[in-house]
GROMACS .gro file of C-alpha atoms in nm:
model
  479
    1MET     CA    1   4.522   0.479  -3.544
    2ARG     CA    2   4.703   0.764  -3.275
    3ILE     CA    3   4.426   0.867  -3.042
    4SER     CA    4   4.618   1.252  -2.944
    5LEU     CA    5   4.679   1.347  -2.548
    6SER     CA    6   4.360   1.569  -2.529
    7LEU     CA    7   4.088   1.359  -2.674
    8VAL     CA    8   4.265   1.176  -2.362
    9VAL     CA    9   4.183   1.407  -2.149
   10TRP     CA   10   3.810   1.508  -2.301
   11THR     CA   11   3.739   1.078  -2.248
   12LEU     CA   12   3.854   1.114  -1.839
   13ALA     CA   13   3.640   1.455  -1.795
   14LEU     CA   14   3.387   1.337  -1.970
   15GLY     CA   15   3.403   1.010  -1.745
   16ILE     CA   16   3.392   1.204  -1.482
   17ALA     CA   17   3.062   1.371  -1.565
   18ALA     CA   18   2.907   1.045  -1.683
   19LEU     CA   19   2.944   0.826  -1.372
   20ASP     CA   20   2.671   1.124  -1.182
   21THR     CA   21   2.419   1.179  -1.511
   22ASP     CA   22   2.030   1.294  -1.456
   23HIS     CA   23   1.826   1.022  -1.653
   24GLY     CA   24   1.538   0.880  -1.505
   25ALA     CA   25   1.475   0.715  -1.265
   26GLY     CA   26   1.777   0.536  -1.046
   27VAL     CA   27   1.998   0.481  -0.718
   28ARG     CA   28   2.049   0.630  -0.478
   29ARG     CA   29   2.338   0.624  -0.295
   30ASP     CA   30   2.224   0.713   0.115
   31SER     CA   31   2.169   0.453   0.351
   32ASP     CA   32   1.768   0.520   0.289
   33ALA     CA   33   1.763   0.521  -0.089
   34GLY     CA   34   1.368   0.439  -0.196
   35HIS     CA   35   1.234   0.468   0.216
   36VAL     CA   36   0.981   0.757   0.031
   37ALA     CA   37   0.932   0.556  -0.283
   38LYS     CA   38   0.849   0.201  -0.095
   39ILE     CA   39   0.576   0.412   0.131
   40ARG     CA   40   0.414   0.503  -0.139
   41ILE     CA   41   0.390   0.192  -0.332
   42GLN     CA   42   0.228  -0.137  -0.208
   43GLU     CA   43   0.383  -0.405  -0.266
   44SER     CA   44   0.049  -0.594  -0.152
   45GLU     CA   45  -0.147  -0.490  -0.460
   46HIS     CA   46   0.089  -0.607  -0.769
   47THR     CA   47  -0.013  -0.908  -0.742
   48LEU     CA   48  -0.008  -0.955  -1.122
   49ASP     CA   49  -0.068  -1.266  -1.349
   50ILE     CA   50   0.042  -1.248  -1.655
   51HIS     CA   51  -0.014  -1.671  -1.824
   52SER     CA   52  -0.382  -1.503  -1.902
   53PRO     CA   53  -0.553  -1.388  -2.241
   54THR     CA   54  -0.470  -1.120  -2.445
   55ASP     CA   55  -0.669  -0.909  -2.216
   56ASN     CA   56  -0.561  -1.007  -1.865
   57ARG     CA   57  -0.219  -0.945  -1.994
   58GLN     CA   58  -0.305  -0.604  -2.103
   59ALA     CA   59  -0.431  -0.569  -1.758
   60SER     CA   60  -0.130  -0.632  -1.638
   61PHE     CA   61   0.071  -0.468  -1.817
   62GLU     CA   62  -0.099  -0.135  -1.707
   63LYS     CA   63  -0.125  -0.250  -1.391
   64ALA     CA   64   0.291  -0.300  -1.338
   65LEU     CA   65   0.363   0.040  -1.576
   66LYS     CA   66   0.123   0.233  -1.323
   67VAL     CA   67   0.325   0.102  -1.007
   68LEU     CA   68   0.654   0.213  -1.261
   69GLN     CA   69   0.472   0.577  -1.270
   70GLN     CA   70   0.406   0.552  -0.942
   71TYR     CA   71   0.758   0.577  -0.843
   72GLN     CA   72   0.884   0.809  -1.061
   73SER     CA   73   0.640   1.084  -0.940
   74SER     CA   74   0.752   0.942  -0.568
   75LEU     CA   75   1.121   1.034  -0.664
   76LYS     CA   76   0.995   1.372  -0.853
   77SER     CA   77   0.805   1.515  -0.624
   78HIS     CA   78   1.180   1.536  -0.428
   79ASN     CA   79   1.269   1.736  -0.604
   80MET     CA   80   1.512   1.932  -0.345
   81PRO     CA   81   1.924   1.944  -0.296
   82GLY     CA   82   2.083   1.695  -0.025
   83ARG     CA   83   1.858   1.362   0.038
   84TYR     CA   84   1.589   1.293  -0.263
   85GLU     CA   85   1.812   1.453  -0.456
   86SER     CA   86   2.014   1.146  -0.619
   87GLN     CA   87   1.761   0.871  -0.699
   88LEU     CA   88   1.755   1.024  -0.980
   89LYS     CA   89   2.100   0.975  -1.045
   90THR     CA   90   2.153   0.703  -1.320
   91TYR     CA   91   2.527   0.530  -1.278
   92ARG     CA   92   2.570   0.469  -1.674
   93ASP     CA   93   2.912   0.291  -1.921
   94ILE     CA   94   2.943   0.610  -2.128
   95SER     CA   95   3.156   0.427  -2.454
   96SER     CA   96   2.885   0.321  -2.507
   97PHE     CA   97   2.755   0.628  -2.654
   98PHE     CA   98   3.032   0.646  -2.834
   99PRO     CA   99   3.127   0.553  -3.168
  100LYS     CA  100   3.257   0.173  -3.207
  101VAL     CA  101   3.567   0.299  -3.382
  102ALA     CA  102   3.701   0.543  -3.092
  103ARG     CA  103   3.529   0.312  -2.800
  104GLU     CA  104   3.816   0.090  -2.762
  105TYR     CA  105   3.936   0.426  -2.657
  106VAL     CA  106   3.758   0.541  -2.439
  107GLN     CA  107   3.730   0.250  -2.236
  108GLY     CA  108   4.119   0.222  -2.198
  109ALA     CA  109   4.087   0.566  -2.085
  110ALA     CA  110   3.921   0.487  -1.824
  111ARG     CA  111   4.067   0.185  -1.679
  112VAL     CA  112   4.338   0.455  -1.675
  113PHE     CA  113   4.140   0.657  -1.460
  114SER     CA  114   3.931   0.385  -1.245
  115SER     CA  115   4.334   0.305  -1.169
  116VAL     CA  116   4.413   0.660  -1.096
  117PHE     CA  117   4.111   0.734  -0.830
  118GLY     CA  118   4.064   0.363  -0.716
  119LEU     CA  119   3.750   0.303  -0.935
  120THR     CA  120   3.843  -0.125  -0.916
  121ASP     CA  121   3.525  -0.357  -1.108
  122ARG     CA  122   3.459  -0.446  -0.726
  123THR     CA  123   3.360  -0.079  -0.693
  124ALA     CA  124   3.218  -0.110  -1.048
  125ALA     CA  125   2.986  -0.407  -0.917
  126ARG     CA  126   2.864  -0.231  -0.557
  127TYR     CA  127   2.740   0.022  -0.789
  128ALA     CA  128   2.576  -0.158  -1.040
  129SER     CA  129   2.442  -0.437  -0.739
  130HIS     CA  130   2.362  -0.145  -0.577
  131ARG     CA  131   2.126   0.052  -0.858
  132ARG     CA  132   1.939  -0.337  -0.865
  133ASN     CA  133   1.895  -0.315  -0.522
  134SER     CA  134   1.766  -0.012  -0.418
  135GLN     CA  135   1.508  -0.033  -0.570
  136PRO     CA  136   1.143  -0.133  -0.416
  137LYS     CA  137   1.060  -0.487  -0.426
  138GLY     CA  138   0.716  -0.298  -0.599
  139VAL     CA  139   0.930  -0.189  -0.899
  140LYS     CA  140   1.167  -0.493  -0.926
  141GLN     CA  141   0.842  -0.681  -0.939
  142ALA     CA  142   0.680  -0.444  -1.208
  143ILE     CA  143   0.982  -0.498  -1.396
  144GLN     CA  144   0.937  -0.814  -1.419
  145THR     CA  145   0.601  -0.786  -1.552
  146VAL     CA  146   0.745  -0.639  -1.776
  147ARG     CA  147   0.972  -0.870  -1.831
  148LYS     CA  148   0.766  -1.166  -1.948
  149LEU     CA  149   0.553  -0.984  -2.151
  150ALA     CA  150   0.809  -0.888  -2.334
  151GLU     CA  151   0.951  -1.249  -2.399
  152ARG     CA  152   0.522  -1.401  -2.493
  153GLY     CA  153   0.514  -1.103  -2.798
  154HIS     CA  154   0.313  -0.808  -2.599
  155GLU     CA  155   0.384  -0.486  -2.869
  156GLU     CA  156   0.362  -0.276  -2.493
  157SER     CA  157   0.574  -0.475  -2.315
  158LEU     CA  158   0.886  -0.452  -2.602
  159PHE     CA  159   0.797  -0.102  -2.648
  160ALA     CA  160   0.775  -0.005  -2.171
  161LEU     CA  161   1.137  -0.269  -2.164
  162ALA     CA  162   1.314  -0.178  -2.472
  163GLU     CA  163   1.297   0.212  -2.306
  164ILE     CA  164   1.397   0.165  -1.944
  165GLU     CA  165   1.669   0.001  -2.093
  166MET     CA  166   1.792   0.192  -2.349
  167TYR     CA  167   1.782   0.515  -2.127
  168GLY     CA  168   1.802   0.307  -1.774
  169LYS     CA  169   1.503   0.380  -1.551
  170TYR     CA  170   1.344   0.339  -1.285
  171GLY     CA  171   1.692   0.270  -1.107
  172SER     CA  172   1.823   0.002  -1.366
  173ALA     CA  173   2.091  -0.089  -1.575
  174LEU     CA  174   2.147   0.048  -1.952
  175GLU     CA  175   2.151  -0.192  -2.121
  176LEU     CA  176   2.238  -0.058  -2.424
  177ASP     CA  177   2.230  -0.393  -2.697
  178LEU     CA  178   1.942  -0.540  -2.519
  179ALA     CA  179   1.713  -0.206  -2.558
  180PHE     CA  180   1.854  -0.307  -2.950
  181GLU     CA  181   1.708  -0.713  -2.897
  182HIS     CA  182   1.361  -0.513  -2.886
  183TYR     CA  183   1.288  -0.179  -3.018
  184GLN     CA  184   1.475  -0.449  -3.338
  185GLN     CA  185   1.194  -0.706  -3.243
  186LEU     CA  186   0.853  -0.511  -3.213
  187ALA     CA  187   0.967  -0.313  -3.582
  188ASP     CA  188   0.977  -0.700  -3.662
  189ILE     CA  189   0.638  -0.799  -3.501
  190SER     CA  190   0.413  -0.408  -3.498
  191GLY     CA  191   0.650  -0.248  -3.777
  192ASN     CA  192   0.606   0.047  -3.506
  193ALA     CA  193   0.737   0.366  -3.626
  194THR     CA  194   0.944   0.476  -3.314
  195ALA     CA  195   1.026   0.168  -3.325
  196GLN     CA  196   1.186   0.176  -3.629
  197TYR     CA  197   1.269   0.570  -3.562
  198MET     CA  198   1.506   0.372  -3.195
  199LEU     CA  199   1.689   0.179  -3.487
  200GLY     CA  200   1.802   0.471  -3.754
  201LEU     CA  201   1.980   0.565  -3.415
  202PHE     CA  202   2.145   0.301  -3.297
  203TYR     CA  203   2.285   0.192  -3.701
  204ALA     CA  204   2.341   0.589  -3.734
  205VAL     CA  205   2.552   0.659  -3.402
  206GLY     CA  206   2.704   0.321  -3.361
  207LEU     CA  207   2.538   0.259  -2.997
  208GLY     CA  208   2.637  -0.052  -2.768
  209SER     CA  209   2.781  -0.360  -3.025
  210THR     CA  210   2.551  -0.201  -3.297
  211GLU     CA  211   2.770  -0.104  -3.581
  212GLN     CA  212   2.816   0.196  -3.770
  213GLN     CA  213   2.568   0.139  -4.129
  214ASN     CA  214   2.466   0.436  -4.240
  215GLY     CA  215   2.242   0.270  -4.499
  216MET     CA  216   2.076   0.099  -4.289
  217SER     CA  217   2.021   0.401  -4.086
  218LEU     CA  218   1.892   0.567  -4.299
  219LEU     CA  219   1.623   0.282  -4.389
  220TYR     CA  220   1.477   0.231  -4.077
  221THR     CA  221   1.483   0.679  -4.045
  222THR     CA  222   1.295   0.629  -4.392
  223LEU     CA  223   1.010   0.335  -4.315
  224SER     CA  224   0.924   0.515  -3.974
  225ALA     CA  225   0.907   0.885  -4.173
  226ILE     CA  226   0.672   0.698  -4.377
  227GLN     CA  227   0.451   0.679  -4.121
  228GLY     CA  228   0.497   0.958  -4.066
  229TYR     CA  229   0.670   1.017  -3.724
  230ILE     CA  230   0.775   1.279  -3.734
  231PRO     CA  231   1.138   1.279  -3.578
  232ALA     CA  232   1.163   1.045  -3.801
  233GLU     CA  233   1.104   1.349  -4.075
  234ALA     CA  234   1.275   1.600  -3.897
  235THR     CA  235   1.585   1.303  -3.899
  236LEU     CA  236   1.542   1.220  -4.291
  237ALA     CA  237   1.529   1.650  -4.301
  238PHE     CA  238   1.884   1.675  -4.173
  239LYS     CA  239   2.042   1.425  -4.336
  240TYR     CA  240   1.911   1.546  -4.714
  241LEU     CA  241   1.969   1.887  -4.605
  242SER     CA  242   2.377   1.829  -4.517
  243GLY     CA  243   2.431   1.461  -4.717
  244ILE     CA  244   2.444   1.265  -4.387
  245GLY     CA  245   2.467   0.856  -4.636
  246VAL     CA  246   2.287   0.948  -4.907
  247PRO     CA  247   2.404   1.250  -5.194
  248VAL     CA  248   2.267   1.634  -5.084
  249SER     CA  249   1.852   1.730  -5.155
  250CYS     CA  250   1.706   2.074  -5.047
  251ASN     CA  251   1.419   1.922  -5.208
  252LYS     CA  252   1.385   1.593  -5.077
  253ALA     CA  253   1.527   1.857  -4.745
  254LEU     CA  254   1.292   2.110  -4.736
  255SER     CA  255   0.982   1.856  -4.863
  256TYR     CA  256   1.041   1.702  -4.486
  257TYR     CA  257   1.079   2.009  -4.256
  258GLN     CA  258   0.780   2.148  -4.497
  259SER     CA  259   0.549   1.754  -4.363
  260VAL     CA  260   0.755   1.898  -3.954
  261ALA     CA  261   0.578   2.212  -3.992
  262ARG     CA  262   0.264   2.153  -4.126
  263LYS     CA  263   0.223   1.871  -3.822
  264ALA     CA  264   0.318   2.149  -3.576
  265ILE     CA  265   0.081   2.421  -3.694
  266GLN     CA  266  -0.204   2.193  -3.695
  267TYR     CA  267  -0.168   2.068  -3.344
  268TYR     CA  268  -0.040   2.407  -3.234
  269ASN     CA  269  -0.368   2.524  -3.297
  270SER     CA  270  -0.570   2.235  -3.252
  271GLY     CA  271  -0.604   2.372  -2.853
  272PRO     CA  272  -0.812   2.674  -2.721
  273VAL     CA  273  -0.805   2.959  -2.851
  274MET     CA  274  -0.494   3.146  -2.967
  275GLY     CA  275  -0.337   2.830  -3.024
  276ARG     CA  276  -0.127   2.581  -2.712
  277HIS     CA  277   0.092   2.712  -2.476
  278MET     CA  278   0.431   2.589  -2.640
  279PRO     CA  279   0.590   2.308  -2.439
  280ASP     CA  280   0.751   2.300  -2.059
  281TYR     CA  281   1.051   2.473  -1.933
  282ARG     CA  282   1.316   2.252  -1.993
  283ALA     CA  283   1.615   2.217  -1.792
  284ARG     CA  284   1.971   2.310  -1.878
  285LEU     CA  285   2.328   2.211  -1.790
  286SER     CA  286   2.415   2.608  -1.780
  287ASP     CA  287   2.091   2.605  -1.518
  288ASP     CA  288   2.370   2.460  -1.221
  289ASN     CA  289   2.624   2.546  -1.372
  290GLY     CA  290   2.644   2.828  -1.562
  291GLY     CA  291   2.801   2.804  -1.871
  292ALA     CA  292   3.046   2.710  -2.067
  293TYR     CA  293   3.370   2.794  -1.885
  294GLY     CA  294   3.101   2.854  -1.514
  295VAL     CA  295   2.858   3.105  -1.453
  296ARG     CA  296   2.872   3.462  -1.654
  297THR     CA  297   2.983   3.298  -1.940
  298GLY     CA  298   2.671   3.184  -2.164
  299PRO     CA  299   2.346   3.341  -2.230
  300TYR     CA  300   2.208   3.158  -2.019
  301SER     CA  301   2.467   3.163  -1.730
  302LEU     CA  302   2.448   3.656  -1.730
  303HIS     CA  303   2.320   3.602  -1.380
  304LYS     CA  304   2.388   3.457  -1.020
  305VAL     CA  305   2.322   3.051  -1.008
  306VAL     CA  306   1.927   2.978  -0.789
  307ASN     CA  307   1.939   2.675  -0.715
  308ARG     CA  308   1.555   2.492  -0.548
  309LYS     CA  309   1.673   2.662  -0.204
  310SER     CA  310   1.717   2.972  -0.343
  311PHE     CA  311   1.427   2.959  -0.597
  312ASP     CA  312   1.224   2.793  -0.256
  313GLU     CA  313   1.308   3.145  -0.027
  314LEU     CA  314   1.254   3.375  -0.310
  315LEU     CA  315   0.931   3.267  -0.380
  316LEU     CA  316   0.829   3.223  -0.002
  317TYR     CA  317   0.908   3.609  -0.007
  318HIS     CA  318   0.707   3.748  -0.305
  319GLN     CA  319   0.431   3.468  -0.172
  320GLN     CA  320   0.374   3.653   0.185
  321ASN     CA  321   0.450   4.049   0.003
  322ALA     CA  322   0.141   3.908  -0.225
  323LEU     CA  323  -0.040   3.890   0.136
  324LYS     CA  324  -0.004   4.154   0.214
  325GLY     CA  325  -0.117   4.350  -0.039
  326ASP     CA  326   0.250   4.366  -0.236
  327ILE     CA  327   0.084   4.456  -0.676
  328LYS     CA  328   0.436   4.379  -0.805
  329ALA     CA  329   0.494   4.041  -0.589
  330SER     CA  330   0.143   3.899  -0.696
  331MET     CA  331   0.176   3.985  -1.032
  332THR     CA  332   0.560   3.767  -1.022
  333LEU     CA  333   0.375   3.468  -0.885
  334VAL     CA  334   0.121   3.520  -1.154
  335ASP     CA  335   0.324   3.491  -1.423
  336LEU     CA  336   0.552   3.253  -1.256
  337PHE     CA  337   0.253   2.984  -1.243
  338TYR     CA  338   0.115   3.055  -1.537
  339HIS     CA  339   0.388   2.975  -1.780
  340GLY     CA  340   0.533   2.797  -1.561
  341HIS     CA  341   0.902   2.767  -1.395
  342ARG     CA  342   1.191   2.488  -1.369
  343PHE     CA  343   1.062   2.424  -1.028
  344ALA     CA  344   0.706   2.524  -1.043
  345PRO     CA  345   0.504   2.384  -1.298
  346ARG     CA  346   0.235   2.523  -1.522
  347ASN     CA  347  -0.069   2.536  -1.280
  348PHE     CA  348  -0.347   2.816  -1.390
  349ALA     CA  349  -0.546   2.705  -1.079
  350LEU     CA  350  -0.283   2.948  -0.875
  351ALA     CA  351  -0.194   3.217  -1.140
  352LEU     CA  352  -0.586   3.263  -1.152
  353LYS     CA  353  -0.547   3.253  -0.777
  354TYR     CA  354  -0.352   3.571  -0.742
  355LEU     CA  355  -0.398   3.703  -1.095
  356ARG     CA  356  -0.836   3.762  -0.899
  357GLN     CA  357  -0.652   3.907  -0.595
  358VAL     CA  358  -0.522   4.173  -0.857
  359ASN     CA  359  -0.817   4.245  -0.940
  360THR     CA  360  -1.011   4.312  -0.664
  361HIS     CA  361  -0.698   4.552  -0.529
  362LEU     CA  362  -0.751   4.732  -0.861
  363PHE     CA  363  -1.060   4.757  -0.961
  364THR     CA  364  -1.475   4.789  -0.872
  365GLN     CA  365  -1.729   4.525  -0.908
  366GLN     CA  366  -1.825   4.684  -1.233
  367GLY     CA  367  -1.454   4.679  -1.427
  368GLU     CA  368  -1.371   5.048  -1.313
  369LEU     CA  369  -1.038   5.158  -1.216
  370ARG     CA  370  -1.046   5.235  -0.829
  371LYS     CA  371  -0.991   5.615  -0.775
  372GLY     CA  372  -0.609   5.731  -0.653
  373LEU     CA  373  -0.400   5.428  -0.817
  374VAL     CA  374  -0.002   5.542  -0.882
  375GLN     CA  375   0.063   5.471  -1.242
  376SER     CA  376   0.268   5.148  -1.145
  377GLU     CA  377  -0.077   5.056  -1.076
  378VAL     CA  378  -0.271   5.164  -1.285
  379ASN     CA  379  -0.025   4.973  -1.569
  380ALA     CA  380  -0.059   4.614  -1.375
  381ALA     CA  381  -0.442   4.678  -1.409
  382ALA     CA  382  -0.396   4.668  -1.780
  383GLN     CA  383  -0.224   4.410  -1.786
  384ALA     CA  384  -0.428   4.163  -1.503
  385ALA     CA  385  -0.788   4.288  -1.653
  386GLY     CA  386  -0.574   4.125  -1.960
  387MET     CA  387  -0.417   3.779  -1.897
  388TYR     CA  388  -0.768   3.751  -1.702
  389GLY     CA  389  -0.998   3.799  -2.057
  390ILE     CA  390  -0.744   3.489  -2.172
  391MET     CA  391  -0.751   3.294  -1.902
  392CYS     CA  392  -1.176   3.337  -1.951
  393LEU     CA  393  -1.120   3.224  -2.378
  394ARG     CA  394  -0.859   3.002  -2.285
  395GLY     CA  395  -1.093   2.794  -2.009
  396GLU     CA  396  -0.754   2.782  -1.835
  397GLY     CA  397  -0.748   2.760  -1.391
  398GLN     CA  398  -1.146   2.784  -1.477
  399PRO     CA  399  -1.454   2.662  -1.760
  400VAL     CA  400  -1.443   2.824  -2.079
  401ASP     CA  401  -1.656   3.220  -2.044
  402THR     CA  402  -1.633   3.338  -2.379
  403ALA     CA  403  -1.835   3.750  -2.187
  404ALA     CA  404  -1.597   3.762  -1.944
  405ALA     CA  405  -1.351   3.772  -2.216
  406LEU     CA  406  -1.519   3.962  -2.360
  407LYS     CA  407  -1.490   4.237  -2.094
  408TRP     CA  408  -1.180   4.206  -1.930
  409LEU     CA  409  -1.016   4.205  -2.296
  410LYS     CA  410  -1.210   4.524  -2.409
  411ILE     CA  411  -1.110   4.658  -2.014
  412GLY     CA  412  -0.762   4.604  -2.093
  413ALA     CA  413  -0.793   4.772  -2.452
  414LYS     CA  414  -0.914   5.040  -2.299
  415MET     CA  415  -0.632   5.108  -2.104
  416GLY     CA  416  -0.357   5.019  -2.456
  417HIS     CA  417  -0.290   4.648  -2.399
  418GLY     CA  418  -0.035   4.504  -2.607
  419ILE     CA  419  -0.214   4.145  -2.524
  420SER     CA  420  -0.559   4.209  -2.468
  421TYR     CA  421  -0.591   4.394  -2.881
  422ASN     CA  422  -0.461   4.123  -3.022
  423ALA     CA  423  -0.641   3.893  -2.821
  424LEU     CA  424  -0.955   4.094  -2.836
  425GLY     CA  425  -0.881   4.090  -3.238
  426VAL     CA  426  -0.932   3.731  -3.201
  427MET     CA  427  -1.245   3.666  -3.106
  428TYR     CA  428  -1.403   3.980  -3.349
  429GLN     CA  429  -1.198   3.788  -3.603
  430ALA     CA  430  -1.358   3.433  -3.456
  431GLY     CA  431  -1.763   3.536  -3.461
  432ILE     CA  432  -1.631   3.481  -3.070
  433GLU     CA  433  -1.942   3.672  -2.877
  434VAL     CA  434  -1.912   3.907  -3.105
  435PRO     CA  435  -2.050   3.932  -3.485
  436PRO     CA  436  -1.750   3.851  -3.699
  437ASN     CA  437  -1.544   4.142  -3.799
  438ARG     CA  438  -1.198   4.134  -3.983
  439ASP     CA  439  -1.204   4.465  -4.029
  440ARG     CA  440  -1.208   4.606  -3.659
  441ALA     CA  441  -1.018   4.236  -3.631
  442ILE     CA  442  -0.726   4.363  -3.828
  443GLU     CA  443  -0.763   4.739  -3.626
  444LEU     CA  444  -0.719   4.518  -3.321
  445PHE     CA  445  -0.428   4.361  -3.477
  446LYS     CA  446  -0.251   4.676  -3.620
  447LEU     CA  447  -0.261   4.848  -3.258
  448ALA     CA  448  -0.121   4.501  -3.099
  449ALA     CA  449   0.148   4.492  -3.352
  450GLU     CA  450   0.243   4.932  -3.215
  451ARG     CA  451   0.278   4.789  -2.965
  452ARG     CA  452   0.522   4.531  -2.963
  453HIS     CA  453   0.258   4.220  -2.960
  454GLN     CA  454   0.465   3.945  -3.169
  455GLY     CA  455   0.065   3.734  -3.157
  456GLY     CA  456   0.019   4.074  -3.343
  457GLN     CA  457   0.249   4.119  -3.508
  458VAL     CA  458   0.258   3.759  -3.665
  459ASN     CA  459  -0.209   3.775  -3.692
  460PHE     CA  460  -0.159   4.114  -3.858
  461ALA     CA  461   0.082   3.997  -4.173
  462LEU     CA  462  -0.107   3.724  -4.216
  463ALA     CA  463  -0.406   3.969  -4.208
  464ILE     CA  464  -0.271   4.146  -4.513
  465ILE     CA  465  -0.037   3.946  -4.662
  466ASP     CA  466  -0.263   3.906  -4.919
  467ALA     CA  467  -0.294   4.318  -5.014
  468MET     CA  468   0.032   4.502  -4.843
  469PRO     CA  469   0.264   4.191  -4.815
  470GLU     CA  470   0.619   4.428  -4.718
  471ILE     CA  471   0.357   4.572  -4.465
  472ALA     CA  472   0.334   4.185  -4.362
  473HIS     CA  473   0.673   4.083  -4.383
  474GLU     CA  474   0.798   4.368  -4.183
  475ASN     CA  475   0.582   4.230  -3.970
  476LEU     CA  476   0.693   3.818  -3.944
  477ARG     CA  477   1.076   3.979  -3.948
  478LYS     CA  478   1.052   4.170  -3.655
  479ALA     CA  479   0.783   3.933  -3.436
   0.00000   0.00000   0.00000
């Protein structure tokens, strides 16, 4: 089997990048590696007893897990460049992620790379030793406790240990073969759906020393999907759609996709009024390095890359302006904390704080606009009234207050705000604080849709889909 020069070059480049990949808590290379984390983890509090009855084993596991979670949190709390950044690094052998047929070529390329750049086996051993030594004593003890509990068949410990080995969590080395063994053991003991799904992944890709077998992958993925595990259902849908290890079957693919979609909608609607928020912001490689070929080369790299230091400076700038009464800066902070950002997790309390400052500045106590406002301030007032009404309706940053929600949404709707129209329509549709009135709800949804509000377009379409399907489909397309 020949290997092209381009594959060797690509593998070498990937090997360089993989020496320093982020995935969970891990190695810290500077001398004071675990100092901050060690302060937070008191060794004396975590002497765990694993030679006790089942109830005490569960208590021991929970104590160990608490130690690991505290360690992870203490590292993430220092999410800044430089001093604390490398604590979240994990060093790993990238060849284990390649199919078995290509693994020997990847390992060969890695050896060439090591010899060229002086990365000897002794250096690699130092990396592995540093991984172990960088862990605080309490973390090492907690992982050891989890390991011993897993050896005694404790299911939650088996799963936690497999995850540590699979992803190299808490500064541990990546050990795919051990992860496979523990997922296999857990699946055999209890039929754990997540463990079955992970076994399907191992067999599908040939991770670690596992031989790639589409039949075994299909078996374990199907067993997991039968239990309703959503990732397994989505995987089977793609397999049947693309014919990966199975005959192409659009009907089976559609069936699994429908099941996933129903569960997603059910989960979305199980939250507060108007549904749950979309998942938190996910960091992309392009956020730090631009698109595939650098900054300004992809859809997520059209602007200059913002790092943590630049973000903190910009945040401080807006906060200072907000203190001076700058409405635009205050609304920027409201939007930032309400929706969340890579460097600023969603914080309803802070969003509400700045929103109240804006409302106090722009509205009287009776809810009337103050006199002498310029157009930009009037627009901000409409947005602030609508957002405050929604936060009252959903109980975000404060207890649910439907009366206040109705008041402020009416103010926002009076000013022609699309979000206010849609939320007010939901209140009339569900009979929240007002008598149910479907016609009035449809009217408000239509006004929101005309202002290109996506929620209004969807709600308007759903309300009229039986009577006017063409208009409904057009609104769904626009949304």
